[in-house]
Short mmCIF file of C-alpha atoms and ligand atoms in Angstrom, two decimals:
data_model
loop_
_atom_site.label_atom_id
_atom_site.label_comp_id
_atom_site.label_asym_id
_atom_site.label_seq_id
_atom_site.Cartn_x
_atom_site.Cartn_y
_atom_site.Cartn_z
CA MET A 22 -6.87 -75.68 -199.47
CA THR A 23 -10.14 -74.36 -198.04
CA ASP A 24 -11.16 -73.03 -194.66
CA THR A 25 -12.73 -76.37 -193.81
CA ASP A 26 -9.39 -78.19 -193.90
CA ILE A 27 -7.74 -78.89 -190.57
CA ARG A 28 -4.04 -78.21 -190.90
CA THR A 29 -1.19 -78.70 -188.49
CA ASP A 30 1.48 -77.59 -190.95
CA TRP A 31 0.98 -73.82 -190.70
CA THR A 32 4.13 -71.79 -191.27
CA ARG A 33 5.00 -68.70 -189.30
CA ASP A 34 4.84 -66.65 -192.49
CA GLU A 35 1.30 -67.82 -193.20
CA ILE A 36 0.24 -66.94 -189.67
CA ALA A 37 1.96 -63.56 -189.89
CA ASP A 38 0.12 -62.94 -193.17
CA LEU A 39 -3.19 -63.65 -191.43
CA PHE A 40 -2.37 -61.14 -188.70
CA ASP A 41 -1.53 -58.60 -191.43
CA LEU A 42 -4.83 -58.94 -193.31
CA PRO A 43 -7.05 -55.87 -193.52
CA PHE A 44 -9.36 -56.10 -190.50
CA ASP A 45 -12.53 -56.65 -192.54
CA ALA A 46 -10.92 -59.47 -194.55
CA LEU A 47 -9.61 -61.11 -191.37
CA MET A 48 -13.00 -60.95 -189.67
CA PHE A 49 -14.79 -62.28 -192.76
CA ARG A 50 -12.42 -65.21 -193.00
CA ALA A 51 -12.64 -65.94 -189.26
CA GLN A 52 -16.44 -65.83 -189.27
CA THR A 53 -16.60 -68.01 -192.40
CA THR A 54 -14.31 -70.57 -190.75
CA HIS A 55 -16.31 -70.37 -187.54
CA ARG A 56 -19.65 -71.05 -189.25
CA ALA A 57 -18.22 -74.01 -191.14
CA HIS A 58 -17.42 -75.76 -187.85
CA HIS A 59 -19.57 -74.31 -185.07
CA ALA A 60 -23.14 -73.20 -184.46
CA ALA A 61 -23.39 -69.46 -185.08
CA GLY A 62 -24.38 -67.31 -182.11
CA GLU A 63 -23.65 -69.94 -179.46
CA VAL A 64 -21.16 -69.45 -176.66
CA GLN A 65 -20.09 -72.09 -174.17
CA LEU A 66 -20.27 -71.18 -170.47
CA CYS A 67 -17.51 -72.54 -168.24
CA THR A 68 -16.92 -72.01 -164.54
CA LEU A 69 -13.46 -71.93 -163.00
CA LEU A 70 -12.77 -72.74 -159.35
CA SER A 71 -9.45 -72.48 -157.55
CA ILE A 72 -9.29 -75.71 -155.55
CA LYS A 73 -5.85 -74.90 -154.11
CA THR A 74 -4.73 -71.29 -154.13
CA GLY A 75 -1.34 -69.59 -153.87
CA GLY A 76 2.08 -70.65 -152.61
CA CYS A 77 3.07 -72.12 -155.99
CA PRO A 78 6.82 -72.79 -156.35
CA GLU A 79 6.79 -71.83 -160.05
CA ASP A 80 7.80 -68.28 -160.99
CA CYS A 81 5.37 -67.43 -163.82
CA GLY A 82 5.86 -63.68 -164.15
CA TYR A 83 2.15 -62.98 -164.65
CA CYS A 84 0.80 -64.99 -161.74
CA SER A 85 -0.35 -63.71 -158.37
CA GLN A 86 -0.28 -67.25 -156.98
CA SER A 87 3.46 -67.69 -157.36
CA ALA A 88 5.38 -67.87 -154.08
CA HIS A 89 7.90 -65.59 -155.85
CA ALA A 90 5.30 -62.81 -156.16
CA ASP A 91 4.42 -60.27 -153.50
CA SER A 92 0.76 -60.07 -154.41
CA GLY A 93 -0.87 -60.68 -151.04
CA VAL A 94 -2.57 -63.88 -152.24
CA LYS A 95 -2.73 -66.28 -149.28
CA ALA A 96 -1.79 -69.91 -149.75
CA THR A 97 -4.55 -72.40 -148.98
CA LYS A 98 -4.71 -76.18 -148.76
CA LEU A 99 -6.46 -78.35 -151.30
CA MET A 100 -10.23 -77.96 -150.87
CA ASP A 101 -12.34 -80.75 -149.50
CA PRO A 102 -14.01 -82.58 -152.40
CA ARG A 103 -17.46 -82.07 -150.82
CA ALA A 104 -16.99 -78.28 -150.89
CA VAL A 105 -15.85 -78.47 -154.53
CA LEU A 106 -18.95 -80.46 -155.47
CA GLN A 107 -21.17 -77.88 -153.78
CA MET A 108 -19.61 -75.16 -155.93
CA ALA A 109 -20.00 -77.34 -159.01
CA ALA A 110 -23.72 -77.80 -158.28
CA GLN A 111 -24.13 -74.02 -158.08
CA ALA A 112 -22.29 -73.61 -161.38
CA LYS A 113 -24.57 -76.15 -163.03
CA ASP A 114 -27.64 -74.32 -161.71
CA SER A 115 -26.27 -71.14 -163.28
CA GLY A 116 -26.08 -72.85 -166.68
CA SER A 117 -22.42 -73.83 -166.80
CA GLN A 118 -21.52 -76.56 -169.25
CA ARG A 119 -17.99 -77.14 -168.02
CA PHE A 120 -16.51 -77.03 -164.53
CA CYS A 121 -12.79 -76.25 -164.46
CA MET A 122 -10.75 -76.83 -161.32
CA GLY A 123 -7.31 -75.28 -160.87
CA ALA A 124 -4.60 -75.95 -158.30
CA ALA A 125 -1.52 -73.76 -157.86
CA TRP A 126 1.03 -76.55 -158.05
CA ARG A 127 4.17 -77.29 -160.06
CA ASN A 128 2.74 -80.81 -160.20
CA PRO A 129 0.28 -82.80 -158.10
CA LYS A 130 1.69 -85.11 -155.43
CA ASP A 131 0.52 -88.70 -155.51
CA LYS A 132 -1.09 -88.22 -152.08
CA ASP A 133 -3.39 -85.57 -153.60
CA MET A 134 -4.65 -87.79 -156.39
CA PRO A 135 -7.46 -89.60 -154.49
CA ALA A 136 -9.16 -86.26 -153.65
CA ILE A 137 -8.67 -85.04 -157.23
CA VAL A 138 -10.17 -88.24 -158.60
CA GLU A 139 -13.16 -87.86 -156.24
CA MET A 140 -13.75 -84.32 -157.55
CA VAL A 141 -13.61 -85.42 -161.18
CA LYS A 142 -16.01 -88.31 -160.65
CA GLY A 143 -18.44 -86.16 -158.63
CA VAL A 144 -18.60 -83.31 -161.14
CA ARG A 145 -18.98 -85.70 -164.02
CA GLN A 146 -21.89 -87.43 -162.28
CA MET A 147 -23.65 -84.05 -162.28
CA GLY A 148 -23.55 -84.11 -166.09
CA MET A 149 -21.01 -81.33 -166.55
CA GLU A 150 -17.78 -81.56 -168.49
CA THR A 151 -14.76 -81.65 -166.20
CA CYS A 152 -11.45 -79.86 -166.63
CA MET A 153 -8.45 -79.84 -164.31
CA THR A 154 -5.31 -77.72 -164.32
CA LEU A 155 -2.77 -79.06 -161.82
CA GLY A 156 0.61 -78.38 -163.42
CA MET A 157 2.93 -81.00 -164.84
CA LEU A 158 1.69 -84.60 -164.90
CA THR A 159 3.45 -87.94 -165.05
CA PRO A 160 2.03 -90.47 -167.51
CA ALA A 161 0.67 -92.43 -164.51
CA GLN A 162 -1.15 -89.37 -163.13
CA ALA A 163 -2.61 -88.59 -166.56
CA GLY A 164 -3.81 -92.20 -166.67
CA MET A 165 -5.49 -91.87 -163.25
CA LEU A 166 -7.30 -88.73 -164.37
CA ALA A 167 -8.43 -90.44 -167.57
CA ASP A 168 -9.71 -93.43 -165.59
CA ALA A 169 -11.67 -91.04 -163.34
CA GLY A 170 -13.37 -89.70 -166.47
CA LEU A 171 -11.62 -86.33 -166.78
CA ASP A 172 -12.75 -84.70 -170.03
CA TYR A 173 -10.15 -81.92 -170.39
CA TYR A 174 -6.75 -81.07 -168.98
CA ASN A 175 -5.60 -77.46 -169.14
CA HIS A 176 -1.90 -76.82 -169.58
CA ASN A 177 -1.07 -73.54 -171.30
CA ILE A 178 2.02 -72.87 -173.38
CA ASP A 179 1.60 -69.26 -172.24
CA THR A 180 3.56 -67.49 -175.00
CA SER A 181 5.91 -68.10 -177.93
CA PRO A 182 8.69 -70.70 -177.45
CA GLU A 183 11.36 -67.99 -177.82
CA ARG A 184 9.81 -65.68 -175.21
CA TYR A 185 9.02 -68.43 -172.72
CA ALA A 186 12.21 -68.17 -170.65
CA GLU A 187 11.63 -64.43 -170.16
CA VAL A 188 8.28 -65.13 -168.49
CA ILE A 189 9.02 -68.36 -166.57
CA THR A 190 12.38 -69.71 -165.47
CA THR A 191 11.37 -72.67 -163.27
CA ARG A 192 10.29 -74.89 -166.16
CA THR A 193 10.87 -75.08 -169.89
CA PHE A 194 8.63 -74.88 -172.92
CA GLY A 195 9.66 -78.46 -173.68
CA GLU A 196 8.36 -79.62 -170.29
CA ARG A 197 5.00 -78.08 -171.15
CA LEU A 198 4.90 -80.10 -174.35
CA GLU A 199 5.81 -83.28 -172.47
CA THR A 200 2.79 -82.98 -170.15
CA LEU A 201 0.57 -82.24 -173.15
CA GLU A 202 1.83 -85.47 -174.70
CA HIS A 203 1.03 -87.43 -171.53
CA VAL A 204 -2.48 -85.95 -171.52
CA ARG A 205 -3.01 -86.87 -175.17
CA GLU A 206 -1.65 -90.36 -174.68
CA ALA A 207 -4.09 -90.88 -171.79
CA GLY A 208 -6.97 -89.95 -174.14
CA ILE A 209 -7.93 -86.73 -172.33
CA ASN A 210 -8.96 -83.70 -174.39
CA VAL A 211 -6.44 -80.86 -174.33
CA CYS A 212 -7.13 -77.28 -173.25
CA CYS A 213 -4.09 -75.18 -174.13
CA GLY A 214 -3.62 -71.50 -174.85
CA GLY A 215 -1.81 -68.57 -173.34
CA ILE A 216 -1.67 -64.92 -172.49
CA VAL A 217 -1.22 -61.87 -174.67
CA GLY A 218 -0.48 -58.36 -173.49
CA MET A 219 2.64 -59.45 -171.56
CA GLY A 220 4.74 -56.87 -173.39
CA GLU A 221 5.39 -59.31 -176.24
CA THR A 222 5.82 -58.38 -179.88
CA ARG A 223 3.50 -59.24 -182.78
CA SER A 224 6.13 -61.80 -183.77
CA ASP A 225 5.70 -63.47 -180.35
CA ARG A 226 1.95 -63.64 -180.89
CA VAL A 227 2.60 -65.24 -184.27
CA GLY A 228 4.93 -67.73 -182.57
CA PHE A 229 2.39 -68.44 -179.84
CA ILE A 230 -0.40 -69.26 -182.32
CA HIS A 231 2.06 -71.16 -184.51
CA ALA A 232 3.10 -73.38 -181.58
CA LEU A 233 -0.55 -74.25 -180.87
CA ALA A 234 -1.65 -74.68 -184.47
CA THR A 235 1.25 -77.03 -185.29
CA LEU A 236 0.76 -79.40 -182.36
CA PRO A 237 0.20 -82.93 -183.70
CA ARG A 238 -3.48 -82.42 -182.91
CA HIS A 239 -5.04 -79.02 -182.17
CA PRO A 240 -6.14 -78.46 -178.57
CA GLU A 241 -9.89 -78.97 -178.28
CA SER A 242 -10.01 -75.74 -176.21
CA VAL A 243 -7.81 -72.71 -176.74
CA PRO A 244 -8.04 -70.10 -173.98
CA VAL A 245 -6.80 -66.67 -175.06
CA ASN A 246 -6.13 -64.51 -172.02
CA ALA A 247 -5.38 -60.79 -171.90
CA LEU A 248 -2.91 -60.15 -169.10
CA VAL A 249 -4.46 -58.78 -165.93
CA PRO A 250 -1.45 -56.96 -164.46
CA VAL A 251 -1.34 -57.68 -160.72
CA LYS A 252 0.81 -55.55 -158.42
CA GLY A 253 3.60 -57.60 -156.85
CA THR A 254 4.03 -59.89 -159.86
CA VAL A 255 7.04 -59.46 -162.14
CA LEU A 256 4.96 -58.52 -165.18
CA GLY A 257 2.38 -56.56 -163.23
CA ASP A 258 5.09 -54.34 -161.77
CA MET A 259 7.01 -54.11 -165.04
CA LEU A 260 4.01 -53.18 -167.17
CA ALA A 261 2.14 -50.94 -164.73
CA ASP A 262 2.15 -47.35 -165.94
CA THR A 263 3.60 -48.23 -169.34
CA PRO A 264 1.81 -48.01 -172.68
CA LEU A 265 2.22 -51.80 -172.87
CA ALA A 266 0.04 -52.34 -169.78
CA LYS A 267 -2.96 -53.31 -171.88
CA ILE A 268 -2.93 -54.95 -175.28
CA ASP A 269 -4.56 -52.91 -178.02
CA ASP A 270 -8.16 -54.09 -178.41
CA ILE A 271 -7.94 -54.57 -182.18
CA GLU A 272 -4.71 -56.54 -181.83
CA PHE A 273 -6.41 -58.76 -179.25
CA VAL A 274 -9.33 -59.37 -181.65
CA ARG A 275 -6.84 -60.15 -184.42
CA THR A 276 -5.20 -62.77 -182.18
CA VAL A 277 -8.59 -64.40 -181.53
CA ALA A 278 -9.41 -64.38 -185.25
CA VAL A 279 -6.08 -65.98 -186.19
CA ALA A 280 -6.60 -68.66 -183.54
CA ARG A 281 -10.03 -69.39 -185.01
CA ILE A 282 -8.77 -69.60 -188.60
CA THR A 283 -5.76 -71.79 -187.83
CA MET A 284 -7.58 -74.10 -185.37
CA PRO A 285 -11.07 -74.30 -186.90
CA MET A 286 -12.50 -77.05 -184.69
CA SER A 287 -11.27 -75.74 -181.34
CA MET A 288 -13.36 -73.91 -178.80
CA VAL A 289 -11.65 -70.52 -178.54
CA ARG A 290 -12.18 -69.15 -175.05
CA LEU A 291 -12.11 -65.52 -173.97
CA SER A 292 -10.56 -65.98 -170.56
CA ALA A 293 -8.80 -63.58 -168.19
CA GLY A 294 -8.98 -59.89 -168.98
CA ARG A 295 -12.64 -59.80 -169.99
CA GLU A 296 -13.55 -57.71 -166.94
CA SER A 297 -11.77 -54.68 -168.32
CA MET A 298 -12.82 -55.32 -171.94
CA SER A 299 -15.55 -53.16 -173.49
CA GLU A 300 -18.73 -54.82 -174.70
CA ALA A 301 -17.79 -53.75 -178.23
CA THR A 302 -14.43 -55.54 -178.01
CA GLN A 303 -16.08 -58.69 -176.68
CA ALA A 304 -18.65 -58.52 -179.50
CA LEU A 305 -15.78 -58.31 -182.01
CA CYS A 306 -14.13 -61.30 -180.32
CA PHE A 307 -17.33 -63.34 -180.74
CA LEU A 308 -17.45 -62.23 -184.37
CA ALA A 309 -13.81 -63.30 -184.70
CA GLY A 310 -14.76 -66.80 -183.59
CA ALA A 311 -14.48 -66.85 -179.80
CA ASN A 312 -17.19 -69.22 -178.58
CA SER A 313 -16.46 -69.89 -174.94
CA ILE A 314 -16.22 -67.75 -171.80
CA PHE A 315 -15.77 -68.12 -168.07
CA THR A 316 -18.84 -67.19 -166.05
CA GLY A 317 -19.02 -65.69 -162.57
CA ASP A 318 -17.36 -62.71 -160.95
CA LYS A 319 -14.03 -64.35 -160.15
CA LEU A 320 -11.47 -66.39 -162.03
CA LEU A 321 -8.70 -68.06 -160.00
CA THR A 322 -7.74 -64.91 -158.12
CA THR A 323 -8.66 -62.04 -160.45
CA GLY A 324 -12.05 -60.47 -161.16
CA ASN A 325 -14.44 -61.48 -163.93
CA ARG A 326 -17.48 -59.70 -165.39
CA GLY A 327 -20.22 -61.54 -163.48
CA ASP A 328 -23.28 -63.41 -164.72
CA ASP A 329 -25.63 -60.41 -164.84
CA ALA A 330 -23.30 -58.41 -167.07
CA ASP A 331 -22.83 -61.41 -169.34
CA ALA A 332 -26.56 -62.10 -169.58
CA ALA A 333 -27.14 -58.46 -170.52
CA LEU A 334 -24.42 -58.61 -173.20
CA PHE A 335 -25.76 -61.91 -174.59
CA ALA A 336 -29.25 -60.35 -174.81
CA LYS A 337 -27.89 -57.31 -176.66
CA LEU A 338 -25.99 -59.48 -179.12
CA GLY A 339 -28.57 -62.25 -179.50
CA VAL A 340 -25.97 -64.77 -178.33
CA ARG A 341 -27.21 -68.03 -176.77
CA PRO A 342 -25.46 -70.15 -174.14
CA MET A 343 -24.36 -73.45 -175.65
CA VAL A 344 -26.39 -76.40 -174.42
CA ALA A 345 -24.39 -79.12 -172.69
CA GLU A 346 -24.06 -82.43 -174.51
CA GLU A 347 -22.68 -85.69 -173.19
CA PRO A 348 -18.98 -84.94 -172.67
CA MET A 349 -16.87 -86.12 -175.59
CA ARG A 350 -13.80 -88.21 -175.01
CA VAL A 351 -10.92 -88.51 -177.40
CA ALA A 352 -10.25 -92.10 -178.32
CA ALA A 353 -6.74 -92.90 -177.17
CA GLU A 354 -5.91 -94.73 -180.37
CA LEU A 355 -6.65 -91.63 -182.42
CA VAL A 356 -4.30 -89.31 -180.64
CA GLY A 357 -1.00 -91.19 -180.81
S1 SF4 B 7 0.49 -69.92 -163.37
FE1 SF4 B 7 0.18 -71.88 -162.32
S2 SF4 B 7 2.22 -72.78 -162.31
FE2 SF4 B 7 2.53 -70.61 -162.70
S3 SF4 B 7 2.86 -69.67 -160.67
FE3 SF4 B 7 0.67 -69.52 -161.15
S4 SF4 B 7 -0.25 -71.29 -160.20
FE4 SF4 B 7 1.95 -71.70 -160.35
#
């Protein structure tokens, strides 16, 4: 077995052994895997827009948009598609390759689908890749998104299967997998990752990567978030002022490296938490195989580093923004 093989039969022990490697050996293996499958020194730029903020009935313990949280985030209605397309045009002008749109819903209602479809078609016509994250989908809704030309659907597994119920009680890990199946069956690429630094153990991080790397087909995008603790959320309040409030930088880099090694073809995205990450840690993440970031100074509701800071870091590191290609679609017959 070589690093160029794509495997979906990873065992937890194998993944734990990767985490345990001496740091230099782990980074060497991650970078070797990365170069076998991706252009060295290129990072994809994605822009994320909240198209419907707050008031979400789900109780994800990390999320400021949950109606169960006391975070001060105001609930808004779904944005007008014309306003979304204006934001998408700005993102394209700033060099974004992918435009990701997120709505704080348990699931979209059928009455919302025409506006969603209009957004997907409009952004795609601009030549950017499209991604939506709308919560759980029915097979019919996944089909409508596929027909509109949606390139990616984001639906994170968040954490390990065994820790899931401690973080979210309003849905199950199995329901997450069901929506991922509907997305695959519709022929839409999958974006699926999670969050570390939620007070989980190393074993949970092993379980989280194991769950992703043993899906029938690896997600095309794997966002790895570092928790941004927000006051008023369950985890934000629980972790504030504890040594667990921020994941150790080296452990975060190890998680990125293990994601790269186990899912060689996937785009591994540094997502939330980058604002408080040192340049050195981000450089190590790129070395570990991360090759995608969110641009701009805001994610859904939390801060992000901003384009100037990213341009300065890219210049220091000699990293180039990835050039957009015609969005790739997964052939439905291949994903069964
Ligand atoms: S993470 Fe998504 S599903 Fe969970 S509360 Fe926030 S907006 Fe709702």
